[in-house]
XYZ file of C-alpha atoms in Angstrom:
651
model
C 29.105 54.870 30.918
C 26.092 57.370 31.597
C 23.783 58.969 29.130
C 21.918 62.234 29.414
C 18.095 61.979 29.319
C 16.620 62.587 25.890
C 14.548 65.835 25.689
C 12.155 67.061 22.844
C 11.264 70.744 22.587
C 7.484 71.550 22.319
C 6.366 72.558 18.855
C 6.162 76.186 17.821
C 2.674 77.662 17.589
C 3.344 78.895 14.053
C 4.371 75.409 12.863
C 0.973 74.110 14.210
C -1.041 76.674 12.267
C 1.001 76.030 9.002
C 0.285 72.354 9.255
C -3.402 72.939 9.671
C -3.461 75.125 6.406
C -1.513 72.447 4.559
C -3.928 69.718 5.796
C -7.033 71.641 4.704
C -5.552 72.209 1.203
C -4.609 68.485 0.883
C -8.158 67.377 1.836
C -9.673 69.687 -0.829
C -7.333 68.213 -3.535
C -8.438 64.629 -2.559
C -12.018 65.469 -2.886
C -11.458 67.038 -6.378
C -9.539 63.969 -7.615
C -12.336 61.682 -6.396
C -14.933 63.645 -8.411
C -12.971 63.435 -11.560
C -12.444 59.639 -11.273
C -16.093 58.975 -10.547
C -17.124 60.958 -13.640
C -14.643 59.144 -15.781
C -15.871 55.848 -14.658
C -19.381 56.745 -15.432
C -18.600 57.875 -18.988
C -16.671 54.505 -19.465
C -19.432 52.463 -18.060
C -22.086 54.112 -20.221
C -19.975 53.659 -23.370
C -19.672 49.942 -22.436
C -23.381 49.654 -22.189
C -23.943 51.318 -25.474
C -21.378 49.279 -27.315
C -22.780 45.867 -25.963
C -24.090 43.585 -28.825
C -27.680 42.555 -28.394
C -26.788 38.907 -28.944
C -23.878 38.699 -26.397
C -24.142 35.640 -24.230
C -23.685 35.717 -20.403
C -20.178 34.597 -19.175
C -19.568 30.811 -19.393
C -19.552 29.256 -15.976
C -16.351 27.385 -15.042
C -16.978 23.835 -13.863
C -15.150 23.393 -10.674
C -13.562 20.045 -9.686
C -16.088 17.864 -7.985
C -15.032 16.204 -4.654
C -14.509 12.427 -4.897
C -17.578 10.651 -3.624
C -16.827 8.595 -0.542
C -17.514 5.031 -1.072
C -19.422 3.226 1.641
C -17.489 0.062 2.558
C -19.009 -2.909 4.097
C -16.200 -3.674 6.414
C -15.484 -7.372 7.117
C -15.995 -8.844 10.607
C -12.622 -10.242 11.623
C -12.806 -10.991 15.374
C -9.304 -11.414 16.795
C -9.418 -13.317 20.072
C -6.697 -13.059 22.810
C -5.883 -16.678 23.709
C -2.386 -15.902 25.244
C -3.150 -17.245 28.704
C -5.426 -20.068 27.727
C -2.854 -21.328 25.106
C -0.172 -21.715 27.778
C 2.029 -18.778 26.989
C 3.369 -17.288 30.172
C 6.550 -15.574 28.896
C 7.287 -11.813 29.587
C 9.763 -9.589 27.998
C 12.512 -8.206 30.273
C 14.186 -5.002 29.262
C 16.359 -4.284 32.195
C 14.763 -0.990 33.059
C 15.963 0.267 36.450
C 15.804 4.044 36.057
C 19.112 4.878 34.075
C 17.016 5.060 30.922
C 19.385 3.350 28.529
C 18.401 3.373 24.867
C 18.397 -0.439 24.330
C 15.683 -0.821 27.063
C 13.139 0.689 24.587
C 13.825 -1.325 21.501
C 12.907 -5.023 22.127
C 11.744 -7.753 21.580
C 10.868 -9.965 18.780
C 9.157 -13.265 17.833
C 9.491 -16.130 15.199
C 6.742 -18.219 13.934
C 8.190 -21.527 12.502
C 8.035 -25.255 12.622
C 11.174 -26.192 14.619
C 10.342 -29.893 15.030
C 8.870 -30.474 11.595
C 5.637 -31.877 12.887
C 3.436 -29.728 10.615
C 2.380 -26.969 12.964
C 3.740 -23.526 13.836
C 5.796 -23.133 16.920
C 6.633 -19.742 18.660
C 10.086 -18.416 19.779
C 10.095 -15.271 21.786
C 13.235 -13.276 22.085
C 13.765 -10.684 24.943
C 16.435 -9.050 26.898
C 17.610 -9.516 30.432
C 18.832 -7.456 33.413
C 22.062 -5.661 32.883
C 25.276 -7.027 34.409
C 25.619 -4.090 36.753
C 21.957 -4.385 38.017
C 21.486 -4.581 41.745
C 19.397 -7.595 41.266
C 20.790 -9.665 38.412
C 18.313 -11.940 36.527
C 18.392 -15.275 38.545
C 16.004 -17.025 36.203
C 16.781 -15.818 32.665
C 14.274 -16.155 29.930
C 15.963 -14.280 27.123
C 14.582 -17.007 24.878
C 11.371 -18.883 25.213
C 10.481 -21.718 22.623
C 6.874 -22.971 22.749
C 6.019 -26.191 21.113
C 2.490 -26.228 19.357
C 0.461 -29.313 19.676
C -1.491 -28.368 16.568
C -4.451 -26.869 18.383
C -2.790 -23.706 19.585
C -1.884 -25.232 22.901
C 1.790 -24.543 23.850
C 4.393 -26.065 25.932
C 7.656 -24.390 27.087
C 10.478 -26.553 25.676
C 13.344 -23.963 25.827
C 15.557 -26.003 28.238
C 14.895 -29.305 26.664
C 15.910 -28.197 23.109
C 19.131 -26.333 24.305
C 18.080 -22.671 24.134
C 18.202 -21.745 27.770
C 20.406 -18.587 27.257
C 20.939 -15.361 29.231
C 21.777 -12.551 26.889
C 20.337 -9.115 25.832
C 18.570 -10.397 22.816
C 16.732 -8.448 20.134
C 15.322 -10.582 17.328
C 15.440 -13.975 15.437
C 15.977 -15.033 11.836
C 15.102 -18.551 10.870
C 16.925 -20.272 7.925
C 18.240 -23.835 6.971
C 21.725 -22.694 6.234
C 23.111 -26.197 6.046
C 20.262 -27.445 3.822
C 19.585 -30.461 6.046
C 15.796 -29.926 6.230
C 15.863 -28.524 9.835
C 15.375 -24.813 10.469
C 18.424 -23.142 12.073
C 18.207 -20.055 14.360
C 20.244 -16.769 14.351
C 19.779 -14.296 17.071
C 20.738 -10.636 17.274
C 21.747 -8.929 20.437
C 23.157 -5.977 22.369
C 26.712 -7.617 22.378
C 27.603 -10.721 20.350
C 25.103 -12.439 18.242
C 24.348 -16.185 18.256
C 23.836 -18.941 15.682
C 22.151 -22.268 16.648
C 22.175 -25.349 14.206
C 19.052 -27.437 14.473
C 19.909 -31.068 14.846
C 16.549 -32.846 14.461
C 14.755 -30.659 17.047
C 17.468 -29.812 19.303
C 19.824 -26.722 19.087
C 23.538 -26.522 19.122
C 25.471 -23.280 19.519
C 27.838 -22.951 16.515
C 28.361 -19.201 16.664
C 32.181 -19.202 17.044
C 32.921 -21.790 14.432
C 30.594 -20.102 12.016
C 32.190 -16.734 12.491
C 28.886 -14.636 12.780
C 29.142 -13.478 16.370
C 30.149 -9.851 15.616
C 31.832 -7.610 18.185
C 30.863 -7.724 21.825
C 30.504 -3.821 21.643
C 28.006 -4.074 18.679
C 24.312 -3.647 18.762
C 22.587 -5.736 16.083
C 18.869 -5.633 15.386
C 17.061 -6.912 12.301
C 18.513 -9.771 10.312
C 17.593 -12.042 7.375
C 18.675 -15.012 5.397
C 18.955 -14.897 1.578
C 20.781 -16.557 -1.233
C 22.227 -13.440 -2.734
C 24.514 -15.244 -5.225
C 22.182 -18.196 -6.023
C 24.668 -20.847 -5.132
C 21.970 -22.727 -3.185
C 23.238 -21.853 0.260
C 21.710 -19.252 2.543
C 23.767 -16.139 3.323
C 23.164 -13.899 6.212
C 22.518 -10.189 6.396
C 22.614 -8.394 9.822
C 21.588 -4.753 10.559
C 23.569 -2.940 13.162
C 21.960 0.028 14.886
C 24.225 2.666 16.433
C 27.470 2.857 18.400
C 26.253 2.544 21.943
C 27.749 2.116 25.414
C 26.286 2.674 28.813
C 28.755 5.396 29.766
C 28.129 7.252 26.475
C 24.358 7.165 27.018
C 24.531 8.412 30.525
C 27.064 11.238 29.586
C 24.674 12.658 27.010
C 22.323 13.529 29.758
C 19.070 13.358 27.773
C 16.093 14.924 29.637
C 12.311 15.992 29.091
C 11.011 19.183 30.681
C 9.129 18.319 33.867
C 10.281 14.736 33.732
C 14.041 14.651 34.120
C 16.131 11.935 32.600
C 14.876 10.578 29.285
C 15.669 8.064 26.709
C 18.099 9.359 24.055
C 17.493 10.070 20.418
C 19.344 8.057 17.688
C 20.453 11.281 16.198
C 22.828 11.752 19.067
C 24.648 8.463 18.320
C 27.006 7.485 15.485
C 25.772 5.175 12.938
C 27.218 1.872 12.025
C 27.812 -0.534 9.089
C 25.529 -3.508 8.597
C 27.054 -6.882 7.702
C 26.697 -9.468 4.873
C 28.000 -12.982 5.600
C 28.640 -15.365 2.784
C 27.849 -19.033 3.425
C 30.964 -20.993 2.548
C 29.109 -24.429 2.702
C 31.165 -25.957 5.380
C 29.517 -24.395 8.340
C 31.580 -21.250 8.050
C 30.609 -17.774 6.933
C 32.897 -14.934 5.629
C 32.064 -11.243 6.167
C 31.933 -9.743 2.606
C 30.303 -6.441 3.556
C 32.957 -4.125 2.267
C 33.707 -5.751 -1.116
C 29.985 -6.348 -1.793
C 29.036 -2.588 -1.272
C 27.177 -2.993 1.957
C 29.307 -0.403 3.837
C 27.836 3.089 3.269
C 29.847 6.046 4.621
C 29.464 9.753 4.498
C 31.515 10.971 1.549
C 32.943 13.896 3.471
C 33.592 12.288 6.939
C 33.803 8.596 6.093
C 31.428 7.992 9.157
C 29.079 5.090 8.752
C 25.563 6.478 7.559
C 23.384 3.498 8.508
C 21.247 3.032 11.564
C 19.577 -0.144 10.601
C 16.475 -1.632 12.431
C 14.627 -3.581 9.836
C 15.458 -5.435 6.819
C 13.656 -7.187 3.869
C 15.059 -9.475 1.171
C 13.124 -9.164 -2.015
C 13.710 -8.978 -5.776
C 12.698 -5.273 -6.397
C 13.558 -5.108 -10.055
C 12.312 -8.561 -11.097
C 15.727 -9.649 -12.498
C 15.867 -12.962 -10.487
C 18.442 -11.671 -7.951
C 17.407 -10.814 -4.398
C 17.872 -7.360 -3.351
C 17.896 -5.831 0.255
C 15.880 -3.007 1.751
C 17.015 -1.607 5.042
C 14.925 0.713 7.248
C 17.327 3.267 8.914
C 16.272 5.246 11.989
C 16.445 8.930 11.344
C 18.643 8.606 8.315
C 17.914 7.656 4.694
C 16.669 4.093 4.068
C 18.918 1.871 1.940
C 17.971 -0.218 -1.143
C 20.870 -2.495 -2.037
C 20.346 -3.553 -5.625
C 21.953 -6.960 -6.382
C 24.218 -7.049 -9.296
C 23.869 -10.541 -10.258
C 25.551 -11.807 -7.000
C 28.760 -9.925 -7.753
C 28.046 -6.736 -5.751
C 25.291 -4.542 -4.289
C 24.598 -0.901 -5.400
C 22.910 1.378 -2.828
C 20.148 2.997 -4.737
C 17.518 4.169 -2.215
C 17.444 7.813 -3.321
C 17.195 7.320 -7.126
C 14.512 4.576 -6.758
C 12.504 6.716 -4.329
C 12.367 4.862 -0.952
C 15.226 6.590 0.947
C 13.126 9.535 2.179
C 9.553 10.673 2.754
C 7.430 12.723 0.414
C 9.046 15.947 1.805
C 12.546 14.738 1.272
C 13.190 14.033 4.995
C 14.526 10.930 6.726
C 12.099 9.258 9.074
C 12.464 7.296 12.265
C 12.033 4.059 10.367
C 11.512 0.828 12.274
C 9.930 -2.255 10.838
C 8.966 -3.075 7.239
C 7.453 -5.540 4.832
C 6.911 -5.950 1.146
C 4.082 -7.418 -0.909
C 2.197 -7.010 -4.305
C -0.523 -4.917 -2.617
C -2.759 -4.601 -5.617
C -2.494 -8.040 -7.126
C -0.542 -6.776 -10.051
C 3.230 -6.289 -10.677
C 3.569 -3.156 -8.610
C 5.511 -3.880 -5.409
C 4.544 -2.150 -2.219
C 6.994 -1.386 0.697
C 5.518 -0.379 4.001
C 7.640 1.134 6.755
C 6.587 1.960 10.268
C 7.857 5.404 11.553
C 8.217 7.358 14.688
C 5.390 9.310 16.413
C 4.017 12.220 14.405
C 5.413 10.777 11.327
C 2.949 8.846 9.085
C 3.946 5.335 8.073
C 5.400 5.014 4.666
C 3.889 3.053 1.723
C 6.179 3.126 -1.273
C 4.546 1.623 -4.399
C 6.392 0.884 -7.605
C 5.055 1.835 -11.188
C 4.149 -1.652 -12.166
C 7.271 -3.765 -12.653
C 9.352 -0.711 -13.084
C 11.466 -0.234 -9.879
C 10.629 3.351 -9.409
C 8.701 4.074 -6.156
C 6.396 6.843 -4.945
C 5.074 7.256 -1.272
C 1.337 6.683 -1.553
C 0.731 6.572 2.258
C -1.272 9.739 2.168
C -3.534 8.988 -0.867
C -4.032 5.284 0.056
C -5.604 6.135 3.552
C -2.691 4.711 5.551
C -0.869 8.033 6.268
C -3.351 10.186 8.089
C -4.468 7.392 10.431
C -1.020 6.258 11.317
C 0.610 9.713 11.921
C 0.037 9.777 15.746
C 1.191 6.296 16.348
C 4.809 5.286 17.056
C 4.885 2.142 14.768
C 7.577 -0.591 15.240
C 6.033 -3.822 13.760
C 4.349 -3.767 10.407
C 3.372 -6.652 8.067
C 1.067 -7.454 5.271
C -1.408 -10.428 5.693
C -4.809 -11.290 4.194
C -6.814 -11.400 7.369
C -10.227 -11.916 5.798
C -8.960 -14.291 3.080
C -10.545 -12.047 0.346
C -7.404 -12.258 -1.901
C -6.124 -8.748 -0.964
C -3.437 -8.237 1.662
C -4.254 -6.093 4.648
C -1.737 -4.398 7.046
C -1.116 -4.978 10.687
C 0.834 -2.521 12.876
C 2.166 -2.764 16.422
C 2.584 0.489 18.259
C 4.023 1.946 21.476
C 6.059 4.903 22.541
C 9.524 4.983 24.316
C 8.734 7.200 27.275
C 6.310 5.996 30.013
C 5.428 9.690 30.734
C 5.306 11.068 27.297
C 1.693 12.188 27.740
C 2.915 14.813 30.330
C 4.878 16.644 27.590
C 2.849 15.659 24.605
C -0.952 15.559 25.031
C -1.474 13.731 21.864
C 0.903 10.891 22.851
C 0.507 7.806 25.050
C 3.011 5.196 26.164
C 0.741 2.273 25.450
C -0.958 2.472 22.171
C -3.510 0.403 20.372
C -2.401 -1.967 17.445
C -3.777 -0.878 14.066
C -5.385 -2.958 11.414
C -5.831 -1.616 7.863
C -8.280 -3.472 5.547
C -7.369 -3.482 1.923
C -10.436 -2.361 0.087
C -8.829 -2.417 -3.292
C -7.321 0.457 -5.355
C -10.644 1.447 -7.225
C -12.502 2.889 -4.098
C -12.258 6.199 -2.379
C -9.778 4.887 0.112
C -7.512 1.866 -0.544
C -6.726 1.136 3.101
C -9.365 1.474 5.711
C -8.592 1.336 9.445
C -10.650 -1.215 11.267
C -12.080 -0.674 14.804
C -13.154 -2.716 17.686
C -16.473 -3.175 15.817
C -14.642 -5.231 13.184
C -11.863 -6.917 15.165
C -13.016 -6.926 18.671
C -12.019 -4.950 21.778
C -9.227 -7.387 22.688
C -7.466 -6.768 19.501
C -7.173 -2.940 19.984
C -6.128 -2.933 23.653
C -3.240 -0.732 24.259
C 0.301 -2.182 24.339
C 3.869 -0.953 24.377
C 4.320 -3.076 21.298
C 7.390 -3.892 19.332
C 7.738 -7.135 17.381
C 4.814 -8.499 15.399
C 4.348 -11.584 13.195
C 1.741 -13.899 11.853
C 1.117 -17.572 11.205
C -1.710 -20.181 11.153
C -1.457 -21.219 14.702
C -4.469 -23.398 14.890
C -4.542 -24.989 11.617
C -7.677 -23.607 10.286
C -6.278 -21.878 7.273
C -6.532 -18.178 8.249
C -3.739 -16.087 9.727
C -3.362 -15.470 13.426
C -1.320 -12.625 14.947
C 1.421 -12.496 17.543
C 2.349 -9.121 19.125
C 5.344 -8.675 21.461
C 5.433 -6.028 24.259
C 8.359 -4.149 25.610
C 8.650 -5.013 29.411
C 5.555 -6.989 29.365
C 3.664 -10.178 28.122
C 3.107 -10.791 24.395
C -0.332 -11.270 22.895
C -1.537 -14.098 20.764
C -4.614 -13.152 18.721
C -6.531 -15.954 17.100
C -8.373 -15.170 13.931
C -11.986 -16.201 14.369
C -13.374 -14.836 11.077
C -16.358 -16.765 9.711
C -16.736 -15.143 6.330
C -16.821 -18.354 4.423
C -13.911 -17.350 2.214
C -11.771 -20.071 0.612
C -8.012 -20.331 0.666
C -5.023 -22.298 -0.368
C -1.725 -22.585 1.530
C 1.608 -23.489 -0.099
C 4.851 -24.558 1.455
C 7.816 -24.803 -0.867
C 10.964 -27.000 -0.645
C 13.853 -26.061 -2.928
C 16.247 -28.619 -4.341
C 19.128 -28.740 -6.809
C 20.698 -25.256 -7.062
C 17.918 -23.671 -5.019
C 18.231 -23.326 -1.283
C 16.116 -25.820 0.843
C 13.855 -23.127 2.134
C 13.213 -21.784 -1.371
C 13.848 -18.253 -0.105
C 13.634 -15.739 -3.026
C 11.033 -17.885 -4.904
C 8.076 -16.089 -6.473
C 4.613 -17.890 -6.502
C 1.825 -16.773 -8.706
C -1.685 -18.082 -8.150
C -4.353 -17.581 -10.748
C -8.074 -17.894 -9.596
C -10.802 -16.444 -11.731
C -10.235 -12.777 -12.370
C -7.512 -12.455 -9.738
C -3.775 -13.085 -9.928
C -1.881 -13.158 -6.740
C 1.777 -12.951 -6.049
C 3.765 -13.924 -3.067
C 7.509 -13.970 -2.255
C 9.101 -16.596 -0.147
C 11.156 -14.663 2.319
C 12.091 -14.764 6.113
C 12.266 -11.861 8.373
C 9.293 -9.390 8.255
C 8.021 -6.601 10.390
C 10.364 -5.647 13.319
C 12.761 -8.120 14.920
C 10.417 -10.888 13.856
C 9.777 -13.679 11.498
C 6.479 -14.768 10.023
C 5.681 -18.487 9.022
C 7.241 -19.407 5.669
C 4.178 -21.081 4.311
C 2.347 -18.858 1.877
C -1.551 -18.217 2.405
C -3.569 -17.181 -0.615
C -7.031 -16.000 0.264
C -9.637 -16.719 -2.595
C -12.706 -15.053 -1.304
C -15.658 -16.625 -2.798
C -13.759 -18.175 -5.720
C -13.845 -22.051 -5.557
C -11.138 -22.950 -8.025
C -7.365 -22.299 -8.571
C -6.690 -22.553 -12.334
C -2.971 -22.318 -12.252
C 0.198 -21.991 -9.973
C 3.497 -20.667 -11.385
C 6.503 -20.999 -9.299
C 9.788 -19.145 -10.153
C 12.282 -21.069 -8.100
C 15.356 -19.228 -6.684
C 17.744 -20.783 -9.277
C 15.756 -19.504 -12.175
C 13.648 -22.577 -12.848
C 10.090 -21.939 -13.752
C 7.416 -24.521 -12.837
C 3.748 -24.457 -13.737
C 1.150 -26.545 -11.875
C -2.607 -27.036 -12.564
C -5.071 -26.094 -9.975
C -4.825 -27.774 -6.618
C -7.482 -28.538 -4.048
C -8.546 -25.448 -2.116
C -8.913 -25.010 1.639
C -5.876 -27.195 2.059
C -2.108 -26.723 2.783
C 0.115 -28.318 0.057
C 3.857 -29.040 0.269
C 5.493 -28.555 -3.058
C 8.906 -29.850 -3.814
C 11.110 -28.455 -6.540
C 11.987 -30.963 -9.293
C 15.477 -32.511 -8.433
C 17.146 -31.973 -11.724
C 17.772 -28.528 -13.063
C 15.342 -27.343 -15.847
C 16.046 -24.335 -18.079
C 13.499 -21.624 -17.756
C 13.173 -21.962 -21.626
C 12.425 -25.689 -21.505
C 8.799 -26.894 -21.704
C 7.284 -27.411 -18.308
C 7.161 -31.112 -17.286
C 3.848 -32.650 -16.258
C 2.893 -32.733 -12.639
C 3.431 -36.393 -12.097
C 6.999 -36.096 -13.453
C 7.996 -33.081 -11.381
C 6.864 -33.766 -7.928
C 7.786 -36.578 -5.543
C 5.375 -38.223 -3.248
C 5.408 -36.120 -0.060
C 4.015 -36.919 3.407
C 3.644 -34.130 5.876
C 2.185 -34.674 9.381
C -0.416 -32.173 10.476
C -4.126 -31.361 10.808
C -6.949 -32.565 8.681
C -6.496 -29.699 6.285
C -2.851 -30.651 5.434
C -2.303 -32.722 2.290
C 0.643 -33.728 0.286
C 1.298 -33.340 -3.356
C 1.245 -36.991 -4.678
C 2.059 -38.683 -7.874
């Protein structure tokens, strides 16, 4: 189809002249109107001046809001010394990276801090992957697991083979719990593929996965997990997060790419979600999957497709009713909060309670999480590490009321964490001043991310946020190399993170796990002179042996601290079960109150500070309404081998 060129006739001369006449007339009219308006304004202004009373006061000045004065903090000196190599740790995480860029290669690994041999000091278990079965050079010397025995002085020996844990699998993370209540901590491991359960038989491990019934499908991808006694029958049950439906062929077919780089790691939004699992402990070594009947399976109402993409989980009593609830950090979809209905069912309540989404109502790339009483009152805090360019979340409740608001921005955590891609995140009182601080392990997924995002780096420094208290201009203050030392902020492609008193000196040391690299053990060398007390609980009667779910309250001077006995924290990791209470300059503990998992309440007078105490629950059940028995009637003589700072509670 052709078109004729558009032509326009030249204007007629008479039309031009007429336009000039009209224009001159219009301009004269505008001038006349302006003169009239100016005259009117002059008359009005004069009348206002004549009518003004002699005693009229000048306009009242409006007081503008004054900016909050920034408080100058004296930041604590908490040197964190890298002792990885000198302590004997030589393990390296293997992800199987060979160029195909498969999503699981970006997600591991984890670490557990626990006393596997019951000798009184904290040992370390690292969990990593392996080479893929189709790899050109399969892993001839697998170290998917590596258990290091601590000699009590932070010197470690690899005992993996001798204890029965030499295993080749694509591991993700550990969860430690004494599921058979024999006093020896057992081990559950999540994986890409089938999971594993090992029973601890006096320091050696036996694989009981198949008989226990907790392996899951060989096509599943499990991530975070935790032990809890959800029905308060005295036996530990098991919760397991599943991430997404994943397979190598599916991953490759989606053909993810970055401009200028080529093949890239995929986004979880491109994979279908999955259901997590809740296993009930039957007491005879077997577990029953009760996920569906207990309300754990959450599906889209329209499509019935599973919603969850779980990575992290925390077990904590959110509403203070004595029943342990479950918080699940979901990647790119809403977070879950499973409220425990007295052991009979769980009700997913993340949206109405306020932890499902960020301040703008959006889902985040949630990874690891932890919970604590951040302000030493009854308000619970839930911290969640998120993806790059998403600030970390800090949901804080309104006192004991289970209604949360995200205070990451106002607390000081949000702005400083925005650029980081945070996997591991936990609370710990690093300077023993009685307030819990935050540690974050960071690292991106793409090795060449800086080529497409100038603000991003593959390896990123860990972050440490000092808790300055809620009365200052900033509640959480980022520490730098000036406070924690240059070794503590060296860049890593970090994933799992955990803590424990590795050297028995009372303060908290840090373990960070790298993806496709060596871990980092940071010894806390603070010399602030602050006091502390450490409590290890042992349940009996109707409580589980690990006392998981117990709430411990320590009163010292003007400060009341609260801690929850729980297992898995952070991302794919487990911190030591012993509770550390920093006391600052306070020299006395007036009272310790323990709410045991079975509902029993126990009150103890002050104990010696700067020591670790093992507290056993009274053997017979005591009603929470009964008077508290004297110390010498409730506690048995206890002997616990360990360093010079470890003492038993005796009659």
